[in-house]
CSV table of C-alpha atoms and ligand atoms in Angstrom, one decimal:
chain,number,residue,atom,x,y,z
A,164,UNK,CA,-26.2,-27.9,50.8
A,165,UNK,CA,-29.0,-25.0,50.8
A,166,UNK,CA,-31.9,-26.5,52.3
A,167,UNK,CA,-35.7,-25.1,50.5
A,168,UNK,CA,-38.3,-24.0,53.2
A,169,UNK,CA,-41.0,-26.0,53.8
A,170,UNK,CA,-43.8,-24.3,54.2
A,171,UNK,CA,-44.8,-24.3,58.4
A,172,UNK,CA,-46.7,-27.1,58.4
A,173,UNK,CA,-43.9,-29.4,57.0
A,174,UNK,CA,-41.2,-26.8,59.4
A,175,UNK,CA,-44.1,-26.8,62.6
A,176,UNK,CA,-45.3,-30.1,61.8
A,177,UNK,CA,-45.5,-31.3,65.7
A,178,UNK,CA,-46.8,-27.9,67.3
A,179,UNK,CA,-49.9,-27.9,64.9
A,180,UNK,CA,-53.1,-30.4,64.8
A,181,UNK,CA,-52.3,-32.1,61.7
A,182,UNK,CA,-53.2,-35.8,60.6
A,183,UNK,CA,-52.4,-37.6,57.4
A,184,UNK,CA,-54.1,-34.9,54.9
A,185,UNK,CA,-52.8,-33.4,51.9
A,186,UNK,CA,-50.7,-30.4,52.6
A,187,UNK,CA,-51.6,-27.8,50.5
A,188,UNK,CA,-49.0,-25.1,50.8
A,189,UNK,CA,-47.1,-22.7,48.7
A,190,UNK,CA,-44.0,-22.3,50.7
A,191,UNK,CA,-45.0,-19.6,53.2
A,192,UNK,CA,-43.1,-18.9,56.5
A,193,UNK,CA,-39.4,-18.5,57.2
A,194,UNK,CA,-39.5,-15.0,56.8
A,195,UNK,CA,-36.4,-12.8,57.5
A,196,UNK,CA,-36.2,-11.3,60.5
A,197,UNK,CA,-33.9,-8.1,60.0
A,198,UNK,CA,-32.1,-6.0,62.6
A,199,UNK,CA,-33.0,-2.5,61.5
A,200,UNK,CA,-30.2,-0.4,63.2
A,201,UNK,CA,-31.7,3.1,62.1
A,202,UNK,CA,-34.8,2.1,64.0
A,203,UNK,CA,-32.5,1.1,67.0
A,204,UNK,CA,-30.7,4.0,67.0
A,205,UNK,CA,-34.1,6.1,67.3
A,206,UNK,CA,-35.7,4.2,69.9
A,207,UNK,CA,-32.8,3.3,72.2
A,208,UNK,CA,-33.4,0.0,71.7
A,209,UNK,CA,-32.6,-3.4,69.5
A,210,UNK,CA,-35.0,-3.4,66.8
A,211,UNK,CA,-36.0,-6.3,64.8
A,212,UNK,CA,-38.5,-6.4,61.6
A,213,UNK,CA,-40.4,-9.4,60.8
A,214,UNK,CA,-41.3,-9.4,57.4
A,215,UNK,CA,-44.5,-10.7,56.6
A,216,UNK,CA,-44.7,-9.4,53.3
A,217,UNK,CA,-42.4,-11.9,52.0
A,218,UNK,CA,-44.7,-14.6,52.0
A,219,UNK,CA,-46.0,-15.8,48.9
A,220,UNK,CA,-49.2,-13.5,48.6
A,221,UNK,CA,-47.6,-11.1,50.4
A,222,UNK,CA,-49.2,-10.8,53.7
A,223,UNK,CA,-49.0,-13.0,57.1
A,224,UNK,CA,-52.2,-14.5,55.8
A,225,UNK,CA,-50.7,-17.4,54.3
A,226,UNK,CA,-49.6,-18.9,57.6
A,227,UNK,CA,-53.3,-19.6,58.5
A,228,UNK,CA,-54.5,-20.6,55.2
A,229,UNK,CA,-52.0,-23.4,54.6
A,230,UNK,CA,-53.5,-24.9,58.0
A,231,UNK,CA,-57.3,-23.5,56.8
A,232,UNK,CA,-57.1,-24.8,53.0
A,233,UNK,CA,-55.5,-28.0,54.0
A,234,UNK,CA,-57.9,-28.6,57.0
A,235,UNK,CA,-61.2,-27.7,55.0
A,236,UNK,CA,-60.1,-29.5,51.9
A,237,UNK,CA,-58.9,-32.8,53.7
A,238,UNK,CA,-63.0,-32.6,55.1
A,239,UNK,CA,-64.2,-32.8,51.6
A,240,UNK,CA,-64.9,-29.0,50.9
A,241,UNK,CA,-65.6,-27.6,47.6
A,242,UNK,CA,-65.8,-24.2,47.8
A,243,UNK,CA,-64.1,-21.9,50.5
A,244,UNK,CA,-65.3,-18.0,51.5
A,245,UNK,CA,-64.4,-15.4,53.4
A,246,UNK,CA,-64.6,-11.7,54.1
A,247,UNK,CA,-61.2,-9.6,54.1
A,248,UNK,CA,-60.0,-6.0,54.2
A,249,UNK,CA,-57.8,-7.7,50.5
A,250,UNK,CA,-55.1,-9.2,52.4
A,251,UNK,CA,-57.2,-12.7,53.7
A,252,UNK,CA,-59.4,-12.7,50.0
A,253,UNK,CA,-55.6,-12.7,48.1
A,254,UNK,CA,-54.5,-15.4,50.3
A,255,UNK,CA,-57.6,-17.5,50.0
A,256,UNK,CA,-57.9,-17.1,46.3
A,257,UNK,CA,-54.2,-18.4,46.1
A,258,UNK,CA,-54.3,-21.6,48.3
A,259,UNK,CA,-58.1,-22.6,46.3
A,260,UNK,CA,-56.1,-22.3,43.0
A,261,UNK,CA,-53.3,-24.4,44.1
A,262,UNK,CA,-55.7,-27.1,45.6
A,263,UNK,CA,-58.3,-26.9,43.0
A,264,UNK,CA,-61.3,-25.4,45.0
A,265,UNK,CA,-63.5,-22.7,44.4
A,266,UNK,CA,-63.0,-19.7,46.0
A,267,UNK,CA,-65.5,-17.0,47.0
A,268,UNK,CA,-64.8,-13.3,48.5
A,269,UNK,CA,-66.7,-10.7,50.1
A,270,UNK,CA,-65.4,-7.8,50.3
A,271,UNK,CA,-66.6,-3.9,51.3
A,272,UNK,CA,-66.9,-2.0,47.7
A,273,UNK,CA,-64.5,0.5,46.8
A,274,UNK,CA,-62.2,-0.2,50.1
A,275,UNK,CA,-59.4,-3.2,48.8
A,276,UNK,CA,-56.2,-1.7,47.7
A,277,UNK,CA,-55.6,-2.3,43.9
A,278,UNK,CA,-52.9,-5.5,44.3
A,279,UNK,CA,-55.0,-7.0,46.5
A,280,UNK,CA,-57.9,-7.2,44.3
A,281,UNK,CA,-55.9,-7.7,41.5
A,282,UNK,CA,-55.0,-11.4,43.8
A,283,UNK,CA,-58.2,-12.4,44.1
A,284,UNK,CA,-58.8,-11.8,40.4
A,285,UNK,CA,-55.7,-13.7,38.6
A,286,UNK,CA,-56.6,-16.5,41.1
A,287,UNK,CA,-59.9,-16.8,40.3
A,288,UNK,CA,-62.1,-16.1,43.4
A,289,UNK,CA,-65.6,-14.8,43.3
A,290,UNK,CA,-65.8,-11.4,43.9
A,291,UNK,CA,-68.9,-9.9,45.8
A,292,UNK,CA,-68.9,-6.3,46.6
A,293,UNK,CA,-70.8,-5.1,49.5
A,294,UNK,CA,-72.5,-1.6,50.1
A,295,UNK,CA,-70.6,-1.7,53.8
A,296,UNK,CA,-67.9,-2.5,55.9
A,297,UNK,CA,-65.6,-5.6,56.8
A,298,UNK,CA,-67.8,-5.9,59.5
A,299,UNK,CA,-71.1,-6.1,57.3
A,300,UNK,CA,-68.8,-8.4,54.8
A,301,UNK,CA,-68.0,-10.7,57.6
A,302,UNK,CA,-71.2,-11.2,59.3
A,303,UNK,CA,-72.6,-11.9,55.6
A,304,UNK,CA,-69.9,-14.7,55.2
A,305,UNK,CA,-70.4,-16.4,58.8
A,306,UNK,CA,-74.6,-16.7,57.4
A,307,UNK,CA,-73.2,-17.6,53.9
A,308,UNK,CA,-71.4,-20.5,55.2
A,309,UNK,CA,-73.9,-21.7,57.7
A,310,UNK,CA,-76.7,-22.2,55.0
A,311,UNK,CA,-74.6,-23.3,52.3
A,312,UNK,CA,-72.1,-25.7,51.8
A,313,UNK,CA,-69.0,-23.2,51.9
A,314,UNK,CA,-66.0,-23.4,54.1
A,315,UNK,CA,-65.1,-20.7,56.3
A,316,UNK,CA,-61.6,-19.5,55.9
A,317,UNK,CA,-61.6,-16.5,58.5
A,318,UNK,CA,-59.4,-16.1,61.5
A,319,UNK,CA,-62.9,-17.6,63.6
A,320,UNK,CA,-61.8,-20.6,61.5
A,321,UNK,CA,-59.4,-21.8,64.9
A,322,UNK,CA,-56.8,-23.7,62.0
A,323,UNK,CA,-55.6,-20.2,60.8
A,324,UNK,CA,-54.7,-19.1,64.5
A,325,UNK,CA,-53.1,-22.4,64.5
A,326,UNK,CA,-50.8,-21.5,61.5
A,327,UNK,CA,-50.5,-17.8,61.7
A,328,UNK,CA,-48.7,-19.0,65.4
A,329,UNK,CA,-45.6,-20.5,63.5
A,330,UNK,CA,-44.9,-16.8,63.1
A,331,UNK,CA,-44.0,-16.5,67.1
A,332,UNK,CA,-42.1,-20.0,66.7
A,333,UNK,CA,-39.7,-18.5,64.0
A,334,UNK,CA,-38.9,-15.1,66.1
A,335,UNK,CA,-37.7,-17.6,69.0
A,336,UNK,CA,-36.0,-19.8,66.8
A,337,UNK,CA,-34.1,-16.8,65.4
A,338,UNK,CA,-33.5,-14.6,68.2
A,339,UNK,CA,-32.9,-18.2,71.1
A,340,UNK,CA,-35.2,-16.7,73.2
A,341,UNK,CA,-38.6,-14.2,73.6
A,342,UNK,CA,-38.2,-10.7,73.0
A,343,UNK,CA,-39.0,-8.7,75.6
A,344,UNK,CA,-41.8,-6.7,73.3
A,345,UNK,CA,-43.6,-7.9,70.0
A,346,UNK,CA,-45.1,-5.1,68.2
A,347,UNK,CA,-47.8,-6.0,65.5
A,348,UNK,CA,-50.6,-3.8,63.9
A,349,UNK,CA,-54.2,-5.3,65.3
A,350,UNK,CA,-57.4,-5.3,62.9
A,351,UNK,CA,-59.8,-8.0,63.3
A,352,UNK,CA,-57.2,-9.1,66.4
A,353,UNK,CA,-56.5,-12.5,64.8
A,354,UNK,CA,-52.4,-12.0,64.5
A,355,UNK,CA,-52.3,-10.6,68.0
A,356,UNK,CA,-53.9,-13.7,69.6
A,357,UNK,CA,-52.2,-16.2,67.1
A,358,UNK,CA,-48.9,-14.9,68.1
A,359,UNK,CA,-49.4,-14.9,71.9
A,360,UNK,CA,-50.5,-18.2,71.2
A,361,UNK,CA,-47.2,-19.2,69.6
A,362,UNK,CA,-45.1,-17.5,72.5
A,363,UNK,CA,-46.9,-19.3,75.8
A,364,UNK,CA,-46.4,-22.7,73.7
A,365,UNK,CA,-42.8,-21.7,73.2
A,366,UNK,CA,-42.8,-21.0,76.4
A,367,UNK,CA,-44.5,-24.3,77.9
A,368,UNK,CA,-47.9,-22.4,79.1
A,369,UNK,CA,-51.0,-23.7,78.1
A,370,UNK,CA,-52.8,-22.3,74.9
A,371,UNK,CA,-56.3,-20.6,75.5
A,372,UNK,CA,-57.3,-19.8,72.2
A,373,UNK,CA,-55.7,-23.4,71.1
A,374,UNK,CA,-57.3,-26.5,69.1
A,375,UNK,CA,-54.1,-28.6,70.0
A,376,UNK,CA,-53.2,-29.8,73.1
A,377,UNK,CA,-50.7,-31.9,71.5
A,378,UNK,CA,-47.8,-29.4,72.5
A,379,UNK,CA,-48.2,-29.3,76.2
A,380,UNK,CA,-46.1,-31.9,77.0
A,381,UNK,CA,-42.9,-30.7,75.0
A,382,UNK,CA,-40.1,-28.7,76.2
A,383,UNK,CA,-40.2,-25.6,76.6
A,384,UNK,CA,-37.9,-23.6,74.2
A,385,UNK,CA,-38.0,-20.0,75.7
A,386,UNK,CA,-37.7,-18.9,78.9
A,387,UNK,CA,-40.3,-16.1,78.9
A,388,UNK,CA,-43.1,-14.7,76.5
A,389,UNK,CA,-42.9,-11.3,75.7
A,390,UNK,CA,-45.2,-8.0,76.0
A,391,UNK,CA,-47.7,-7.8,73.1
A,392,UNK,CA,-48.3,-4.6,71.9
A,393,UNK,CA,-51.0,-4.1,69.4
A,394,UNK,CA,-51.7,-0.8,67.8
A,395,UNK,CA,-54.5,0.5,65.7
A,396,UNK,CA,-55.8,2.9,63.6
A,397,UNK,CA,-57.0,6.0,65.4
A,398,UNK,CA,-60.5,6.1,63.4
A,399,UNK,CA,-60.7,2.0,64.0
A,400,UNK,CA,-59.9,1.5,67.1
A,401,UNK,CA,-62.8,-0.1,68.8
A,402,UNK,CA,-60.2,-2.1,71.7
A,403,UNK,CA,-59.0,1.2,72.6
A,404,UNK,CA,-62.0,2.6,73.0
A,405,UNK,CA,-64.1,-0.5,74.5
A,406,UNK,CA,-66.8,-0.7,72.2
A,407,UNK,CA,-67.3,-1.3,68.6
A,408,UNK,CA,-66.9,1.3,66.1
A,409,UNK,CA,-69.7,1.6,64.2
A,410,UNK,CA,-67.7,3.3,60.5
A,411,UNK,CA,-64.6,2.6,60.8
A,412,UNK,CA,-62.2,4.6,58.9
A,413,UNK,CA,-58.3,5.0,58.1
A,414,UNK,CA,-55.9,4.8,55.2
A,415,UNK,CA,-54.6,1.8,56.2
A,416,UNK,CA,-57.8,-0.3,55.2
A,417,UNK,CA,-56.5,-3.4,55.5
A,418,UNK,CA,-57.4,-2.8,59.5
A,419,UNK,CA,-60.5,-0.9,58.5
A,420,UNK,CA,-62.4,-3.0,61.0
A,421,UNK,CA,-64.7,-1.9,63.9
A,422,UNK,CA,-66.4,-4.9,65.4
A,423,UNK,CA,-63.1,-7.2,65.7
A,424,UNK,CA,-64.1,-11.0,65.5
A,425,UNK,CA,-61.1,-12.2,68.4
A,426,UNK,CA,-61.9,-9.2,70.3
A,427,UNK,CA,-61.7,-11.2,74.2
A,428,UNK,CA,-58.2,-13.0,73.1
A,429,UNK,CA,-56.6,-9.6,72.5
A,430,UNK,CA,-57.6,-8.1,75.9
A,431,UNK,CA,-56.4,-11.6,77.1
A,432,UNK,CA,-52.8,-11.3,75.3
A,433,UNK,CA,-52.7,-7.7,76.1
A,434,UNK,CA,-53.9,-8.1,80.0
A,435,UNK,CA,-52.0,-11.8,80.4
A,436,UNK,CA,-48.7,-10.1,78.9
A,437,UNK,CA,-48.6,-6.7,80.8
A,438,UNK,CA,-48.8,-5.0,77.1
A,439,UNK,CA,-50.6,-2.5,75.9
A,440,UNK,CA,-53.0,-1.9,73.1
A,441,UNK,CA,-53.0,1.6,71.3
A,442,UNK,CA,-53.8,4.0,68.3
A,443,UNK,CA,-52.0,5.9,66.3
A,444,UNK,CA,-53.4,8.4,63.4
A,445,UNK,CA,-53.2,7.8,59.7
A,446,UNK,CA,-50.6,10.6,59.6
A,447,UNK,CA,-48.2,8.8,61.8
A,448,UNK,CA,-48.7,5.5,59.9
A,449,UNK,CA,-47.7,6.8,56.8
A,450,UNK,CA,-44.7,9.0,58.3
A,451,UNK,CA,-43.8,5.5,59.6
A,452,UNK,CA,-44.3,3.8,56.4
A,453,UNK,CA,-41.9,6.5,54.4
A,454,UNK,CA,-39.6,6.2,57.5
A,455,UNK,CA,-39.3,2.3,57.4
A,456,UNK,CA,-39.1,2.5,53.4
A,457,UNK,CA,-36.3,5.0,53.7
A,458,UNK,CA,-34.3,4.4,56.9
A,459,UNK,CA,-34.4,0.8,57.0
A,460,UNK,CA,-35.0,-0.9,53.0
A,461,UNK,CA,-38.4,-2.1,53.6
A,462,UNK,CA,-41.5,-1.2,51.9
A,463,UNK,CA,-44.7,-2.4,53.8
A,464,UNK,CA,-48.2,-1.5,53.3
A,465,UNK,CA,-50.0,1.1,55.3
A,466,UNK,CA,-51.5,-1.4,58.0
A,467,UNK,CA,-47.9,-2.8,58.8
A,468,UNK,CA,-46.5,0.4,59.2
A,469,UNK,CA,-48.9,0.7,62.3
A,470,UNK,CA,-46.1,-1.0,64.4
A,471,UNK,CA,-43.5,1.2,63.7
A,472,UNK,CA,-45.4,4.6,64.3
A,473,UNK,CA,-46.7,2.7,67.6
A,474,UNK,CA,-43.2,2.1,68.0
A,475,UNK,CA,-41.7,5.6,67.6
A,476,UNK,CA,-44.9,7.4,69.5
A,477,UNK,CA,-44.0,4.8,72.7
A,478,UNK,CA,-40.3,5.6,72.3
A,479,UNK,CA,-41.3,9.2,72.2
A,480,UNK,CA,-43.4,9.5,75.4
A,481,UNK,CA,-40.3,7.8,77.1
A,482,UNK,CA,-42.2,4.6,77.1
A,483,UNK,CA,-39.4,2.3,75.8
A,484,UNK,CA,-37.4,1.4,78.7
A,485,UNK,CA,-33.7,1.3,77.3
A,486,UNK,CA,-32.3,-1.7,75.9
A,487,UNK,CA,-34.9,-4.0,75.2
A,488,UNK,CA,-34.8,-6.4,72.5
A,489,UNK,CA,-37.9,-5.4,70.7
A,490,UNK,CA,-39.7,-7.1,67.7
A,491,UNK,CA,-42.1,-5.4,64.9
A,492,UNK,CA,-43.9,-7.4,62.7
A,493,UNK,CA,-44.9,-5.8,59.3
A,494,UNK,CA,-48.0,-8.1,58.0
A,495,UNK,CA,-47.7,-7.1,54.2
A,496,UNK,CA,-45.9,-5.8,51.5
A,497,UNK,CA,-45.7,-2.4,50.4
A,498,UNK,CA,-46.6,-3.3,46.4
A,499,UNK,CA,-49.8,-4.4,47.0
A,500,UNK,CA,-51.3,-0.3,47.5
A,501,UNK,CA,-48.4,1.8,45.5
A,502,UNK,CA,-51.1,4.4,45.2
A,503,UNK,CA,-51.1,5.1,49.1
A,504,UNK,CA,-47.7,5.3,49.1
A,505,UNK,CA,-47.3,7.6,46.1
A,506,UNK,CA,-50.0,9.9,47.2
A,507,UNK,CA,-48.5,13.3,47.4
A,508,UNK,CA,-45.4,12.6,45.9
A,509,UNK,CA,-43.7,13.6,42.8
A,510,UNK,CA,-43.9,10.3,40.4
A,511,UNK,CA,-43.3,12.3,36.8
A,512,UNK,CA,-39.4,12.7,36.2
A,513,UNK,CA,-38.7,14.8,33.4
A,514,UNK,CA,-37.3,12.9,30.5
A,515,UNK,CA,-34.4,13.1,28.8
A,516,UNK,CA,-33.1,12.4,25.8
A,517,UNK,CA,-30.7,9.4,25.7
A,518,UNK,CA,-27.6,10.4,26.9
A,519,UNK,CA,-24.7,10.4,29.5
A,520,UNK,CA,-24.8,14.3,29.3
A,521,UNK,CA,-28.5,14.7,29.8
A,522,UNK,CA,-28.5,12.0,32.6
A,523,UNK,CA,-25.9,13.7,34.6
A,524,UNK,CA,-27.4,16.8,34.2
A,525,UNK,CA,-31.0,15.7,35.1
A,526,UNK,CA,-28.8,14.0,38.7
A,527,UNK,CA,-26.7,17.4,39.1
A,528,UNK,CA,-23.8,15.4,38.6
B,266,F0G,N1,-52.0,-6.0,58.6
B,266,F0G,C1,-52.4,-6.4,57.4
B,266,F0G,C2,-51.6,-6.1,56.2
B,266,F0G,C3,-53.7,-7.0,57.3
B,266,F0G,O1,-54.2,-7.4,56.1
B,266,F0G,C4,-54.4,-7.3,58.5
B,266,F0G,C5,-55.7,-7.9,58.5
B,266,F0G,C6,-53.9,-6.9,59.7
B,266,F0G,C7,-52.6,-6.3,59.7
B,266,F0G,C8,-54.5,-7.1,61.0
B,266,F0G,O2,-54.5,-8.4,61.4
B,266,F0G,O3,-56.9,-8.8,61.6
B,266,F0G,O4,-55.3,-10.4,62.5
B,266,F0G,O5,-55.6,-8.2,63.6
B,266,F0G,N2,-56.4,-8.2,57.4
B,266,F0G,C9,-57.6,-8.9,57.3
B,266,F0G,C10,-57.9,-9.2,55.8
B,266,F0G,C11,-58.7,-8.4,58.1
B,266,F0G,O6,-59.1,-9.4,55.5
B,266,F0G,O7,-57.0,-9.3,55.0
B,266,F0G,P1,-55.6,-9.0,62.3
């Protein structure tokens, strides 16, 4: 009998620091996990794509705000906030619908791909523009929510960590062990941590970043924790430099972020997992983004496509050692910023009259 998903806090229920609130959840997790043999074939290696864009907002975002919305909700809040690049403001605006709270967004002016605002719109939220950054945007929200009776639903909220962790759970599950690389695009360094989080509970390591020490007596399920590579956009790259970037800048703007807020936990998965944490330029990203769209079926927004060209520029300076079992995580889909993708391409096909003979001809049947 087919059995529905759960959401992760029904599926993760005893790895995560829930009590007797109401779950509010739309069904996010369980996300396929696809062998992309192209890929493979180019990097020497076993390729596996996570697709995060498949959640219900489309983004990874939804794995933390399940655990954030129901947490903050089950304390009494009202009204929820947060800063985002589009991605977090979509996925908040979505889980305050569903459970009936208010919803407010601050985002940097002029930067959030169309889809995304378009989220926050049909759901509702309160949009507030900002003449800056994410980093301006967040720093606004964290004083917002200390001197007003908002709930904080950024990654510093420790209950999205907590869900976006289920993520890690689900590549072990599927795979019956670690890989021995996760790749993952890193912006405000929230997914990096979350997931290194996941794997050393997998794992039966303590958590450093965790609010639940309810997991450290189970059993363990893997047998090791991979490397975590993080890659990020050349003109925001602040953990590759060491120090904040100051105007952050790249055509992947949902990682448009200087001043990351779980900086320290990403130079701990990094360091703690022998990994690595690197840039690549906007040109590669989108080369990466066509490639994955093209080789392997899967459209992903420019952000995501930061693991992939991370990917091919390792496998390229002979970094990949041969046959390792290696898994990319794309964060969101590829609809939510069409114009990126379309930019520079021909989107006008000549039309035709209507028939077989004029469609044949236009395909040089
Ligand atoms: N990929 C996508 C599609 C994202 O939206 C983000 C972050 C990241 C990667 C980076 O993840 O921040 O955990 O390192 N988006 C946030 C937002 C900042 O507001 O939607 P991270």
């Amino acid at each position: 009998m087919a059995h529905q998903w759960r959401g992760v806090i029904a599926e993760y229920r005893d790895r995560l620091p829930i009590e007797d609130e109401p779950i509010i959840t739309l069904g996010e997790g369980g996300t396929p996990l696809v062998p992309a043999q192209r890929l493979s074939d180019r990097i020497g290696s076993e390729v596996w794509v996570k697709m995060e864009g498949v959640n219900p907002t489309g983004s990874f975002k939804d794995r933390g705000m399940t655990m954030a919305v129901t947490k903050v909700a089950g304390q009494g809040a009202e009204m929820l906030a947060c800063a985002s690049t589009g991605n977090t403001s979509a996925s908040a605006a979505a889980y305050a619908a569903h459970a009936g709270l208010g919803c407010a967004v601050i985002l940097p002016a002029g930067k959030i791909a169309a889809g995304k605002l378009a989220q926050a719109i049909v759901h509702g939220a309160q949009l507030v523009a900002v003449d800056g950054n994410f980093d301006d945007c967040l720093r606004i929200t964290r004083e917002l929510t200390d001197a007003y009776p908002v709930a904080l639903v950024n990654s510093i909220n420790p209950f999205r960590l907590q869900g976006q962790k289920t993520a890690a759970f689900e590549v072990v599950d599927a795979l019956g062990d670690a890989p021995d690389i996760h790749v993952l695009p890193v912006g405000n360094a929230g997914n990096i941590t979350a997931y290194w989080m996941g794997y050393r509970e997998y794992a039966g390591m303590t958590t450093l970043a965790s609010v639940d020490e309810s997991a450290a007596h189970m059993e363990p399920v893997s047998t090791k924790v991979p490397k975590m590579w993080g890659f990020q956009a050349a003109g925001a790259a602040p953990l590759v430099l060491g120090e904040p970037v100051s105007d952050p800048e790249t055509v992947a703007t949902a990682i448009r972020i200087g001043n990351p807020a779980s900086w320290k936990y990403a130079i701990e998965a990094r360091d703690e997992s022998s990994g690595q944490i690197d840039k690549v330029s906007d040109e590669d990203i989108l080369a990466a983004q066509a490639l994955l769209a093209a080789e392997v079926g899967i459209f992903v927004e420019p952000a995501s496509a930061a693991s992939i060209a991370g990917l091919l520029a390792a496998a390229e300076a002979g970094k990949v050692a041969e046959g390792q079992k290696i898994v990319c995580t794309v964060t969101g889909h590829g609809l939510k910023d069409t114009e990126t993708a379309l930019t520079g391409r021909e989107i006008d096909p000549t039309v035709i009259e209507p028939s077989l003979a004029a469609a044949s001809e236009a395909l040089g049947l």
